[in-house]
PDB file of C-alpha atoms and ligand atoms in Angstrom:
ATOM      1  CA  UNK A 194     -26.002 -36.028  67.279  1.00 71.00           C
ATOM      2  CA  UNK A 195     -25.525 -34.528  63.716  1.00 78.00           C
ATOM      3  CA  UNK A 196     -22.073 -35.013  61.957  1.00 92.00           C
ATOM      4  CA  UNK A 197     -19.444 -32.583  63.444  1.00 97.00           C
ATOM      5  CA  UNK A 198     -18.467 -29.841  61.275  1.00 98.00           C
ATOM      6  CA  UNK A 199     -15.176 -29.411  60.561  1.00 98.00           C
ATOM      7  CA  UNK A 200     -12.921 -26.172  59.618  1.00 98.00           C
ATOM      8  CA  UNK A 201      -9.293 -25.348  58.406  1.00 98.00           C
ATOM      9  CA  UNK A 202      -8.977 -21.623  59.864  1.00 98.00           C
ATOM     10  CA  UNK A 203      -5.363 -20.374  57.321  1.00 98.00           C
ATOM     11  CA  UNK A 204      -4.670 -17.360  58.902  1.00 98.00           C
ATOM     12  CA  UNK A 205      -1.383 -16.136  61.343  1.00 97.00           C
ATOM     13  CA  UNK A 206      -0.721 -16.428  64.889  1.00 98.00           C
ATOM     14  CA  UNK A 207      -0.219 -13.166  66.488  1.00 98.00           C
ATOM     15  CA  UNK A 208       0.849 -13.999  69.819  1.00 98.00           C
ATOM     16  CA  UNK A 209      -0.320 -11.137  71.014  1.00 98.00           C
ATOM     17  CA  UNK A 210      -3.730  -8.279  70.125  1.00 98.00           C
ATOM     18  CA  UNK A 211      -6.687 -10.976  69.842  1.00 98.00           C
ATOM     19  CA  UNK A 212      -6.604 -11.202  65.787  1.00 98.00           C
ATOM     20  CA  UNK A 213      -6.639 -13.888  63.558  1.00 98.00           C
ATOM     21  CA  UNK A 214      -5.984 -17.860  64.516  1.00 98.00           C
ATOM     22  CA  UNK A 215      -6.253 -16.484  68.288  1.00 98.00           C
ATOM     23  CA  UNK A 216      -9.976 -15.114  67.296  1.00 98.00           C
ATOM     24  CA  UNK A 217     -10.590 -17.978  65.264  1.00 98.00           C
ATOM     25  CA  UNK A 218      -9.587 -21.246  67.340  1.00 98.00           C
ATOM     26  CA  UNK A 219     -11.487 -20.640  70.289  1.00 98.00           C
ATOM     27  CA  UNK A 220     -15.430 -19.026  68.613  1.00 98.00           C
ATOM     28  CA  UNK A 221     -15.320 -21.455  66.619  1.00 98.00           C
ATOM     29  CA  UNK A 222     -14.238 -24.945  69.084  1.00 98.00           C
ATOM     30  CA  UNK A 223     -16.792 -22.962  71.681  1.00 98.00           C
ATOM     31  CA  UNK A 224     -19.579 -23.223  68.683  1.00 98.00           C
ATOM     32  CA  UNK A 225     -18.923 -26.822  68.560  1.00 98.00           C
ATOM     33  CA  UNK A 226     -16.626 -26.792  65.508  1.00 98.00           C
ATOM     34  CA  UNK A 227     -13.594 -29.360  64.661  1.00 98.00           C
ATOM     35  CA  UNK A 228     -10.854 -26.561  64.445  1.00 98.00           C
ATOM     36  CA  UNK A 229      -8.204 -27.294  62.162  1.00 98.00           C
ATOM     37  CA  UNK A 230      -5.378 -24.442  61.956  1.00 98.00           C
ATOM     38  CA  UNK A 231      -3.132 -23.512  59.147  1.00 98.00           C
ATOM     39  CA  UNK A 232      -0.517 -20.541  60.214  1.00 98.00           C
ATOM     40  CA  UNK A 233       0.226 -18.716  57.548  1.00 97.00           C
ATOM     41  CA  UNK A 234       3.151 -16.563  59.738  1.00 97.00           C
ATOM     42  CA  UNK A 235       4.002 -16.415  63.713  1.00 98.00           C
ATOM     43  CA  UNK A 236       4.341 -12.528  64.774  1.00 97.00           C
ATOM     44  CA  UNK A 237       4.941 -11.303  68.549  1.00 98.00           C
ATOM     45  CA  UNK A 238       1.833  -9.492  68.096  1.00 98.00           C
ATOM     46  CA  UNK A 239      -0.480  -8.017  64.774  1.00 95.00           C
ATOM     47  CA  UNK A 240       0.877  -5.253  62.904  1.00 92.00           C
ATOM     48  CA  UNK A 241      -1.561  -2.592  63.502  1.00 89.00           C
ATOM     49  CA  UNK A 242      -0.471   0.128  65.558  1.00 91.00           C
ATOM     50  CA  UNK A 243       2.638  -2.055  67.187  1.00 95.00           C
ATOM     51  CA  UNK A 244       6.483  -1.317  66.824  1.00 95.00           C
ATOM     52  CA  UNK A 245       9.336  -3.928  66.686  1.00 97.00           C
ATOM     53  CA  UNK A 246       7.395  -7.127  66.450  1.00 97.00           C
ATOM     54  CA  UNK A 247       8.444 -10.332  65.573  1.00 97.00           C
ATOM     55  CA  UNK A 248       7.419 -12.298  62.478  1.00 96.00           C
ATOM     56  CA  UNK A 249       8.227 -15.622  60.997  1.00 97.00           C
ATOM     57  CA  UNK A 250       7.109 -16.023  57.549  1.00 96.00           C
ATOM     58  CA  UNK A 251       5.607 -19.989  57.373  1.00 97.00           C
ATOM     59  CA  UNK A 252       4.769 -19.657  53.129  1.00 98.00           C
ATOM     60  CA  UNK A 253       7.334 -22.560  53.074  1.00 98.00           C
ATOM     61  CA  UNK A 254       4.925 -24.786  55.174  1.00 98.00           C
ATOM     62  CA  UNK A 255       1.787 -24.451  53.665  1.00 98.00           C
ATOM     63  CA  UNK A 256       2.088 -26.698  50.993  1.00 98.00           C
ATOM     64  CA  UNK A 257       3.232 -29.657  53.407  1.00 98.00           C
ATOM     65  CA  UNK A 258       0.938 -28.826  55.670  1.00 98.00           C
ATOM     66  CA  UNK A 259      -2.404 -29.649  53.033  1.00 98.00           C
ATOM     67  CA  UNK A 260      -0.211 -32.199  51.632  1.00 98.00           C
ATOM     68  CA  UNK A 261       0.242 -34.314  54.901  1.00 98.00           C
ATOM     69  CA  UNK A 262      -3.913 -33.190  55.535  1.00 98.00           C
ATOM     70  CA  UNK A 263      -4.788 -34.596  52.430  1.00 98.00           C
ATOM     71  CA  UNK A 264      -3.046 -37.917  52.755  1.00 98.00           C
ATOM     72  CA  UNK A 265      -4.942 -38.452  55.530  1.00 98.00           C
ATOM     73  CA  UNK A 266      -8.006 -37.906  53.459  1.00 98.00           C
ATOM     74  CA  UNK A 267      -8.914 -34.824  55.682  1.00 98.00           C
ATOM     75  CA  UNK A 268     -12.214 -33.303  54.203  1.00 98.00           C
ATOM     76  CA  UNK A 269     -13.350 -29.834  55.608  1.00 98.00           C
ATOM     77  CA  UNK A 270     -17.246 -28.346  55.881  1.00 98.00           C
ATOM     78  CA  UNK A 271     -15.368 -25.099  55.551  1.00 98.00           C
ATOM     79  CA  UNK A 272     -12.202 -23.417  54.418  1.00 98.00           C
ATOM     80  CA  UNK A 273     -11.906 -19.802  55.970  1.00 98.00           C
ATOM     81  CA  UNK A 274      -8.943 -17.670  55.359  1.00 98.00           C
ATOM     82  CA  UNK A 275      -7.857 -14.169  56.443  1.00 98.00           C
ATOM     83  CA  UNK A 276      -4.636 -12.453  57.086  1.00 95.00           C
ATOM     84  CA  UNK A 277      -1.770 -13.747  54.180  1.00 96.00           C
ATOM     85  CA  UNK A 278       1.130 -12.578  53.958  1.00 90.00           C
ATOM     86  CA  UNK A 279       2.219 -12.156  50.687  1.00 92.00           C
ATOM     87  CA  UNK A 280       1.464 -12.463  46.940  1.00 93.00           C
ATOM     88  CA  UNK A 281       2.716 -16.254  46.664  1.00 96.00           C
ATOM     89  CA  UNK A 282       0.485 -17.404  49.965  1.00 98.00           C
ATOM     90  CA  UNK A 283      -2.357 -16.006  48.084  1.00 98.00           C
ATOM     91  CA  UNK A 284      -1.147 -18.406  45.382  1.00 98.00           C
ATOM     92  CA  UNK A 285      -0.907 -21.056  47.593  1.00 98.00           C
ATOM     93  CA  UNK A 286      -4.132 -20.786  49.551  1.00 98.00           C
ATOM     94  CA  UNK A 287      -5.699 -20.762  46.025  1.00 98.00           C
ATOM     95  CA  UNK A 288      -4.223 -24.146  44.896  1.00 98.00           C
ATOM     96  CA  UNK A 289      -5.250 -25.357  48.613  1.00 98.00           C
ATOM     97  CA  UNK A 290      -9.046 -24.390  48.064  1.00 98.00           C
ATOM     98  CA  UNK A 291      -8.582 -26.197  44.349  1.00 98.00           C
ATOM     99  CA  UNK A 292      -7.974 -29.251  45.844  1.00 98.00           C
ATOM    100  CA  UNK A 293      -9.858 -29.365  49.426  1.00 98.00           C
ATOM    101  CA  UNK A 294     -13.415 -28.140  47.474  1.00 98.00           C
ATOM    102  CA  UNK A 295     -15.887 -30.110  47.630  1.00 97.00           C
ATOM    103  CA  UNK A 296     -19.074 -30.165  45.958  1.00 96.00           C
ATOM    104  CA  UNK A 297     -21.224 -28.736  49.637  1.00 95.00           C
ATOM    105  CA  UNK A 298     -18.400 -26.930  51.646  1.00 98.00           C
ATOM    106  CA  UNK A 299     -17.807 -23.075  51.940  1.00 98.00           C
ATOM    107  CA  UNK A 300     -14.777 -21.579  51.171  1.00 98.00           C
ATOM    108  CA  UNK A 301     -15.011 -18.003  53.054  1.00 98.00           C
ATOM    109  CA  UNK A 302     -12.141 -15.656  52.109  1.00 98.00           C
ATOM    110  CA  UNK A 303     -11.480 -12.229  54.395  1.00 98.00           C
ATOM    111  CA  UNK A 304      -9.520 -10.408  52.390  1.00 98.00           C
ATOM    112  CA  UNK A 305      -7.636  -9.342  54.932  1.00 97.00           C
ATOM    113  CA  UNK A 306      -5.202  -6.212  53.823  1.00 96.00           C
ATOM    114  CA  UNK A 307      -6.681  -2.416  54.350  1.00 95.00           C
ATOM    115  CA  UNK A 308      -9.045  -0.285  56.510  1.00 93.00           C
ATOM    116  CA  UNK A 309      -9.780   3.102  57.031  1.00 92.00           C
ATOM    117  CA  UNK A 310      -9.155   3.803  53.486  1.00 94.00           C
ATOM    118  CA  UNK A 311      -5.240   2.695  53.479  1.00 93.00           C
ATOM    119  CA  UNK A 312      -3.575  -0.580  52.057  1.00 92.00           C
ATOM    120  CA  UNK A 313      -1.977  -1.777  55.688  1.00 90.00           C
ATOM    121  CA  UNK A 314       1.755  -1.132  55.187  1.00 85.00           C
ATOM    122  CA  UNK A 315       2.808  -4.420  54.603  1.00 86.00           C
ATOM    123  CA  UNK A 316       1.321  -4.814  51.187  1.00 91.00           C
ATOM    124  CA  UNK A 317       2.111  -3.301  47.809  1.00 90.00           C
ATOM    125  CA  UNK A 318      -0.896  -1.874  45.716  1.00 87.00           C
ATOM    126  CA  UNK A 319      -0.229  -5.690  43.469  1.00 91.00           C
ATOM    127  CA  UNK A 320      -1.604  -7.344  46.564  1.00 95.00           C
ATOM    128  CA  UNK A 321      -5.266  -6.184  46.036  1.00 95.00           C
ATOM    129  CA  UNK A 322      -5.199  -7.838  42.573  1.00 95.00           C
ATOM    130  CA  UNK A 323      -3.954 -11.622  43.756  1.00 97.00           C
ATOM    131  CA  UNK A 324      -6.379 -11.306  46.830  1.00 98.00           C
ATOM    132  CA  UNK A 325      -9.281 -10.505  43.524  1.00 98.00           C
ATOM    133  CA  UNK A 326      -8.223 -13.485  41.853  1.00 98.00           C
ATOM    134  CA  UNK A 327      -8.042 -15.298  45.670  1.00 98.00           C
ATOM    135  CA  UNK A 328     -11.704 -13.972  46.233  1.00 98.00           C
ATOM    136  CA  UNK A 329     -12.474 -15.388  42.970  1.00 98.00           C
ATOM    137  CA  UNK A 330     -12.445 -18.682  44.148  1.00 98.00           C
ATOM    138  CA  UNK A 331     -14.806 -18.030  47.104  1.00 98.00           C
ATOM    139  CA  UNK A 332     -18.375 -18.590  48.201  1.00 98.00           C
ATOM    140  CA  UNK A 333     -18.132 -16.210  50.470  1.00 98.00           C
ATOM    141  CA  UNK A 334     -15.918 -13.049  51.176  1.00 98.00           C
ATOM    142  CA  UNK A 335     -16.408 -10.514  53.980  1.00 98.00           C
ATOM    143  CA  UNK A 336     -14.623  -7.620  53.142  1.00 98.00           C
ATOM    144  CA  UNK A 337     -14.790  -3.802  54.811  1.00 97.00           C
ATOM    145  CA  UNK A 338     -15.594  -1.051  52.576  1.00 97.00           C
ATOM    146  CA  UNK A 339     -11.845  -0.121  52.080  1.00 97.00           C
ATOM    147  CA  UNK A 340     -11.198  -3.665  50.893  1.00 97.00           C
ATOM    148  CA  UNK A 341     -14.154  -3.920  48.887  1.00 98.00           C
ATOM    149  CA  UNK A 342     -13.504  -0.410  47.114  1.00 97.00           C
ATOM    150  CA  UNK A 343      -9.642  -2.093  46.288  1.00 97.00           C
ATOM    151  CA  UNK A 344     -11.122  -4.690  45.023  1.00 97.00           C
ATOM    152  CA  UNK A 345     -13.446  -3.581  42.697  1.00 97.00           C
ATOM    153  CA  UNK A 346     -11.066  -0.774  42.080  1.00 95.00           C
ATOM    154  CA  UNK A 347     -13.864   2.613  42.980  1.00 93.00           C
ATOM    155  CA  UNK A 348     -12.230   5.164  44.866  1.00 93.00           C
ATOM    156  CA  UNK A 349     -12.444   4.725  48.562  1.00 95.00           C
ATOM    157  CA  UNK A 350     -15.265   6.990  49.872  1.00 95.00           C
ATOM    158  CA  UNK A 351     -15.610   7.867  53.268  1.00 95.00           C
ATOM    159  CA  UNK A 352     -19.748   7.622  55.023  1.00 92.00           C
ATOM    160  CA  UNK A 353     -22.244   7.585  55.891  1.00 97.00           C
ATOM    161  CA  UNK A 354     -22.648   5.684  52.463  1.00 97.00           C
ATOM    162  CA  UNK A 355     -26.443   5.674  50.206  1.00 96.00           C
ATOM    163  CA  UNK A 356     -27.827   2.653  50.085  1.00 96.00           C
ATOM    164  CA  UNK A 357     -27.133   2.923  46.302  1.00 96.00           C
ATOM    165  CA  UNK A 358     -23.639   2.950  46.797  1.00 96.00           C
ATOM    166  CA  UNK A 359     -23.624  -0.268  48.859  1.00 97.00           C
ATOM    167  CA  UNK A 360     -25.325  -2.100  46.895  1.00 97.00           C
ATOM    168  CA  UNK A 361     -23.199  -0.832  43.361  1.00 97.00           C
ATOM    169  CA  UNK A 362     -20.111  -2.675  45.637  1.00 98.00           C
ATOM    170  CA  UNK A 363     -22.304  -5.794  46.471  1.00 98.00           C
ATOM    171  CA  UNK A 364     -22.919  -6.488  43.255  1.00 98.00           C
ATOM    172  CA  UNK A 365     -19.564  -5.683  42.062  1.00 98.00           C
ATOM    173  CA  UNK A 366     -18.128  -7.718  44.332  1.00 98.00           C
ATOM    174  CA  UNK A 367     -20.441 -10.595  43.392  1.00 98.00           C
ATOM    175  CA  UNK A 368     -19.403 -10.174  40.053  1.00 98.00           C
ATOM    176  CA  UNK A 369     -15.600 -11.426  41.277  1.00 98.00           C
ATOM    177  CA  UNK A 370     -17.484 -14.816  41.435  1.00 98.00           C
ATOM    178  CA  UNK A 371     -18.487 -15.456  45.098  1.00 98.00           C
ATOM    179  CA  UNK A 372     -22.085 -16.658  45.691  1.00 98.00           C
ATOM    180  CA  UNK A 373     -22.188 -14.280  48.805  1.00 98.00           C
ATOM    181  CA  UNK A 374     -21.055 -11.490  49.519  1.00 98.00           C
ATOM    182  CA  UNK A 375     -20.731  -9.685  53.372  1.00 98.00           C
ATOM    183  CA  UNK A 376     -19.456  -5.887  53.463  1.00 98.00           C
ATOM    184  CA  UNK A 377     -18.640  -4.550  56.951  1.00 98.00           C
ATOM    185  CA  UNK A 378     -18.436  -0.737  57.975  1.00 96.00           C
ATOM    186  CA  UNK A 379     -21.711  -0.401  55.944  1.00 97.00           C
ATOM    187  CA  UNK A 380     -23.245   3.007  57.857  1.00 97.00           C
ATOM    188  CA  UNK A 381     -25.924   5.475  56.272  1.00 98.00           C
ATOM    189  CA  UNK A 382     -25.971   7.288  59.522  1.00 97.00           C
ATOM    190  CA  UNK A 383     -23.758   8.372  61.940  1.00 96.00           C
ATOM    191  CA  UNK A 384     -25.735   6.246  64.905  1.00 96.00           C
ATOM    192  CA  UNK A 385     -25.748   2.850  63.362  1.00 97.00           C
ATOM    193  CA  UNK A 386     -22.885   0.738  61.727  1.00 97.00           C
ATOM    194  CA  UNK A 387     -22.862  -3.016  60.818  1.00 97.00           C
ATOM    195  CA  UNK A 388     -22.715  -5.209  57.635  1.00 98.00           C
ATOM    196  CA  UNK A 389     -24.434  -5.332  54.592  1.00 98.00           C
ATOM    197  CA  UNK A 390     -25.259  -8.701  53.101  1.00 98.00           C
ATOM    198  CA  UNK A 391     -25.861  -9.719  49.537  1.00 98.00           C
ATOM    199  CA  UNK A 392     -26.630 -12.787  48.047  1.00 98.00           C
ATOM    200  CA  UNK A 393     -25.886 -13.125  44.553  1.00 96.00           C
ATOM    201  CA  UNK A 394     -28.278 -16.036  43.310  1.00 94.00           C
ATOM    202  CA  UNK A 395     -31.063 -14.169  44.566  1.00 96.00           C
ATOM    203  CA  UNK A 396     -30.351 -10.962  44.453  1.00 96.00           C
ATOM    204  CA  UNK A 397     -31.296  -9.954  48.148  1.00 97.00           C
ATOM    205  CA  UNK A 398     -29.449  -7.473  50.202  1.00 98.00           C
ATOM    206  CA  UNK A 399     -30.092  -7.106  53.849  1.00 98.00           C
ATOM    207  CA  UNK A 400     -28.707  -4.688  56.190  1.00 98.00           C
ATOM    208  CA  UNK A 401     -27.974  -5.497  59.847  1.00 98.00           C
ATOM    209  CA  UNK A 402     -26.672  -2.722  61.841  1.00 97.00           C
ATOM    210  CA  UNK A 403     -26.418  -1.975  65.795  1.00 97.00           C
ATOM    211  CA  UNK A 404     -25.712   0.895  67.431  1.00 96.00           C
ATOM    212  CA  UNK A 405     -22.254   2.226  67.117  1.00 95.00           C
ATOM    213  CA  UNK A 406     -19.484   2.744  69.487  1.00 94.00           C
ATOM    214  CA  UNK A 407     -17.158   5.459  69.187  1.00 85.00           C
ATOM    215  CA  UNK A 408     -13.343   4.535  68.694  1.00 83.00           C
ATOM    216  CA  UNK A 409     -11.317   2.124  66.058  1.00 87.00           C
ATOM    217  CA  UNK A 410     -10.891  -1.446  67.592  1.00 93.00           C
ATOM    218  CA  UNK A 411      -8.201  -3.825  65.925  1.00 93.00           C
ATOM    219  CA  UNK A 412      -9.147  -7.611  65.348  1.00 95.00           C
ATOM    220  CA  UNK A 413     -12.954  -7.069  65.193  1.00 97.00           C
ATOM    221  CA  UNK A 414     -12.594  -8.148  61.241  1.00 97.00           C
ATOM    222  CA  UNK A 415     -12.045 -11.677  63.129  1.00 98.00           C
ATOM    223  CA  UNK A 416     -14.415 -11.704  66.087  1.00 98.00           C
ATOM    224  CA  UNK A 417     -17.213 -11.083  63.037  1.00 98.00           C
ATOM    225  CA  UNK A 418     -15.996 -13.692  60.805  1.00 98.00           C
ATOM    226  CA  UNK A 419     -15.050 -16.210  62.436  1.00 98.00           C
ATOM    227  CA  UNK A 420     -18.902 -15.634  64.317  1.00 98.00           C
ATOM    228  CA  UNK A 421     -20.333 -15.600  60.676  1.00 98.00           C
ATOM    229  CA  UNK A 422     -18.632 -19.119  60.069  1.00 98.00           C
ATOM    230  CA  UNK A 423     -19.775 -20.239  63.230  1.00 98.00           C
ATOM    231  CA  UNK A 424     -23.668 -19.570  63.026  1.00 98.00           C
ATOM    232  CA  UNK A 425     -23.399 -20.581  58.990  1.00 98.00           C
ATOM    233  CA  UNK A 426     -22.201 -23.965  60.447  1.00 98.00           C
ATOM    234  CA  UNK A 427     -24.640 -23.997  63.142  1.00 98.00           C
ATOM    235  CA  UNK A 428     -27.428 -24.204  59.690  1.00 97.00           C
ATOM    236  CA  UNK A 429     -27.869 -20.299  59.874  1.00 98.00           C
ATOM    237  CA  UNK A 430     -29.264 -18.500  57.008  1.00 97.00           C
ATOM    238  CA  UNK A 431     -26.974 -15.866  55.908  1.00 98.00           C
ATOM    239  CA  UNK A 432     -28.971 -12.310  57.084  1.00 98.00           C
ATOM    240  CA  UNK A 433     -29.249 -14.110  60.583  1.00 98.00           C
ATOM    241  CA  UNK A 434     -25.871 -15.279  60.539  1.00 98.00           C
ATOM    242  CA  UNK A 435     -24.524 -11.921  59.723  1.00 98.00           C
ATOM    243  CA  UNK A 436     -26.936 -10.610  62.452  1.00 98.00           C
ATOM    244  CA  UNK A 437     -24.953 -12.988  64.817  1.00 98.00           C
ATOM    245  CA  UNK A 438     -21.950 -12.154  64.158  1.00 98.00           C
ATOM    246  CA  UNK A 439     -22.907  -8.286  64.363  1.00 98.00           C
ATOM    247  CA  UNK A 440     -24.198  -8.686  67.647  1.00 97.00           C
ATOM    248  CA  UNK A 441     -21.307 -10.513  68.987  1.00 98.00           C
ATOM    249  CA  UNK A 442     -18.779  -8.083  67.266  1.00 98.00           C
ATOM    250  CA  UNK A 443     -20.658  -5.464  68.994  1.00 97.00           C
ATOM    251  CA  UNK A 444     -21.090  -6.514  72.299  1.00 97.00           C
ATOM    252  CA  UNK A 445     -17.539  -7.362  72.303  1.00 98.00           C
ATOM    253  CA  UNK A 446     -16.219  -3.890  71.240  1.00 97.00           C
ATOM    254  CA  UNK A 447     -18.870  -2.371  73.937  1.00 97.00           C
ATOM    255  CA  UNK A 448     -17.050  -4.402  76.625  1.00 97.00           C
ATOM    256  CA  UNK A 449     -14.010  -3.158  75.526  1.00 97.00           C
ATOM    257  CA  UNK A 450     -14.952   0.611  75.248  1.00 96.00           C
ATOM    258  CA  UNK A 451     -16.209   0.334  78.732  1.00 97.00           C
ATOM    259  CA  UNK A 452     -13.220  -1.365  80.067  1.00 97.00           C
ATOM    260  CA  UNK A 453     -10.655   1.773  78.186  1.00 96.00           C
ATOM    261  CA  UNK A 454      -8.359  -1.160  76.901  1.00 96.00           C
ATOM    262  CA  UNK A 455      -6.130  -0.342  74.581  1.00 96.00           C
ATOM    263  CA  UNK A 456      -7.353  -0.352  71.013  1.00 94.00           C
ATOM    264  CA  UNK A 457      -4.745  -2.538  69.924  1.00 96.00           C
ATOM    265  CA  UNK A 458      -5.193  -5.227  72.088  1.00 98.00           C
ATOM    266  CA  UNK A 459      -7.982  -6.099  70.236  1.00 98.00           C
ATOM    267  CA  UNK A 460     -11.710  -6.573  71.829  1.00 98.00           C
ATOM    268  CA  UNK A 461     -12.877  -8.560  74.694  1.00 98.00           C
ATOM    269  CA  UNK A 462     -14.933 -11.298  72.879  1.00 98.00           C
ATOM    270  CA  UNK A 463     -13.973 -13.951  75.068  1.00 98.00           C
ATOM    271  CA  UNK A 464     -16.949 -12.908  78.060  1.00 98.00           C
ATOM    272  CA  UNK A 465     -19.201 -12.942  74.893  1.00 98.00           C
ATOM    273  CA  UNK A 466     -18.568 -16.186  74.418  1.00 98.00           C
ATOM    274  CA  UNK A 467     -21.848 -17.914  76.935  1.00 98.00           C
ATOM    275  CA  UNK A 468     -24.050 -15.733  74.879  1.00 98.00           C
ATOM    276  CA  UNK A 469     -23.141 -16.494  71.676  1.00 98.00           C
ATOM    277  CA  UNK A 470     -23.480 -20.397  72.134  1.00 98.00           C
ATOM    278  CA  UNK A 471     -27.052 -19.077  73.637  1.00 97.00           C
ATOM    279  CA  UNK A 472     -27.817 -17.728  70.737  1.00 98.00           C
ATOM    280  CA  UNK A 473     -26.413 -20.561  68.350  1.00 98.00           C
ATOM    281  CA  UNK A 474     -28.947 -23.021  70.270  1.00 96.00           C
ATOM    282  CA  UNK A 475     -26.227 -24.973  71.827  1.00 97.00           C
ATOM    283  CA  UNK A 476     -27.030 -24.899  75.196  1.00 92.00           C
ATOM    284  CA  UNK A 477     -28.249 -27.948  76.377  1.00 77.00           C
ATOM    285  CA  UNK A 478     -31.230 -28.280  78.243  1.00 71.00           C
TER     286      UNK A 478
HETATM  287  O1  PXL B 127      -6.953  -9.575  61.028  1.00 88.97           O
HETATM  288  C1  PXL B 127      -6.348  -8.281  61.384  1.00 88.97           C
HETATM  289  C2  PXL B 127      -4.594  -8.520  61.263  1.00 88.97           C
HETATM  290  C3  PXL B 127      -4.345 -10.001  61.454  1.00 88.97           C
HETATM  291  N1  PXL B 127      -2.823 -10.660  61.079  1.00 88.97           N
HETATM  292  C4  PXL B 127      -2.187  -9.722  61.060  1.00 88.97           C
HETATM  293  C5  PXL B 127      -2.369  -8.422  61.454  1.00 88.97           C
HETATM  294  C6  PXL B 127      -3.921  -7.830  61.031  1.00 88.97           C
HETATM  295  C7  PXL B 127      -4.160  -6.247  60.829  1.00 88.97           C
HETATM  296  O2  PXL B 127      -3.387  -5.370  61.055  1.00 88.97           O
HETATM  297  O3  PXL B 127      -1.326  -7.053  61.123  1.00 88.97           O
HETATM  298  C8  PXL B 127      -0.514 -10.158  61.349  1.00 88.97           C
END
C-alpha cells in the first residue's frame, strides 16, 4: 500500500446546500485521502440565494487549530482553501500556508469571492486584493472567470470567449505566482462549457469542455475543486485531473437538472462517487 495522502481542507461548513466542507470532505475521503478540516465559519446554509442564515465566525480558532496541528508534527500532502469570510482570514491562512509548506506539497487556493460578474455581497472590493496575495502563495489556483478578472484587474466579460482572451487571463493569473492555473467557466460557444488548464513552467494550455447544461447551480466550484485535488493526489497530471473534475461536475449537474432540484440546494455529487472512484482507478479487482 503506498503512503496515504493527507489534506488540510480550509473552508466553511454550510450546514445545508452542499458546498465547501460538506462537499470537500466526502469527495476527498471517498478518493482514499485522509482529510483534516479547518472550518472558517459555520453557517446554517451558504449565502447564495438564501436569506436569514446563521453565521458563526471562527477566525479566532484558526491560529490555535494550526498551532495544535503543528505541535502534533502533522504534515500535509496538500492544503486546500476555499471560502474565507474576511480579510483577516486571508492573512491567517497565508501564515498557515507558510507554516505547513513542504518542498513537495500542493497548496491549492480556490479564490471563492464572485460569480456571474459580481463579487458576493458579503465581500468588499479590497477583498480581491487580499485574495490575490493569498493566490501568490499557491501552487495551483482555480478561479472562475469573474474571480480571474478581479484578480488580474481586467474588466469582466461575458462569454463566449476567444482563445486569445482565455490565454491572456491564464498568463496574467500565472504571473501572480502559482505554477498552475485552472480557469472554470471557460466556453467558446453556447454548446460546451468547462475549464482551461495552464502550466506556467511549460506554457502548455489545455481546454477540457463538456456539453453545457442550462441553469446556474451552487457549490459546483467546490465539487470541481475537490475532484480535481482528488485526481492530482491520485497521481493524475493536470489536464487529466481537470478532465476528471469536469466530467464529475458535469454529471452532478446533469443529475440535479433532471431531478429539477432547487438550484440553491447544491448538486447531486453523491451519486457520482462510485463512478469517480472507478475513474480514479481506485476500485480493487
Ligand atoms: O463555495 C461557495 C460558497 C462556500 N461557502 C459559502 C458560500 C459560498 C457561495 O456562495 O456562500 C458560505
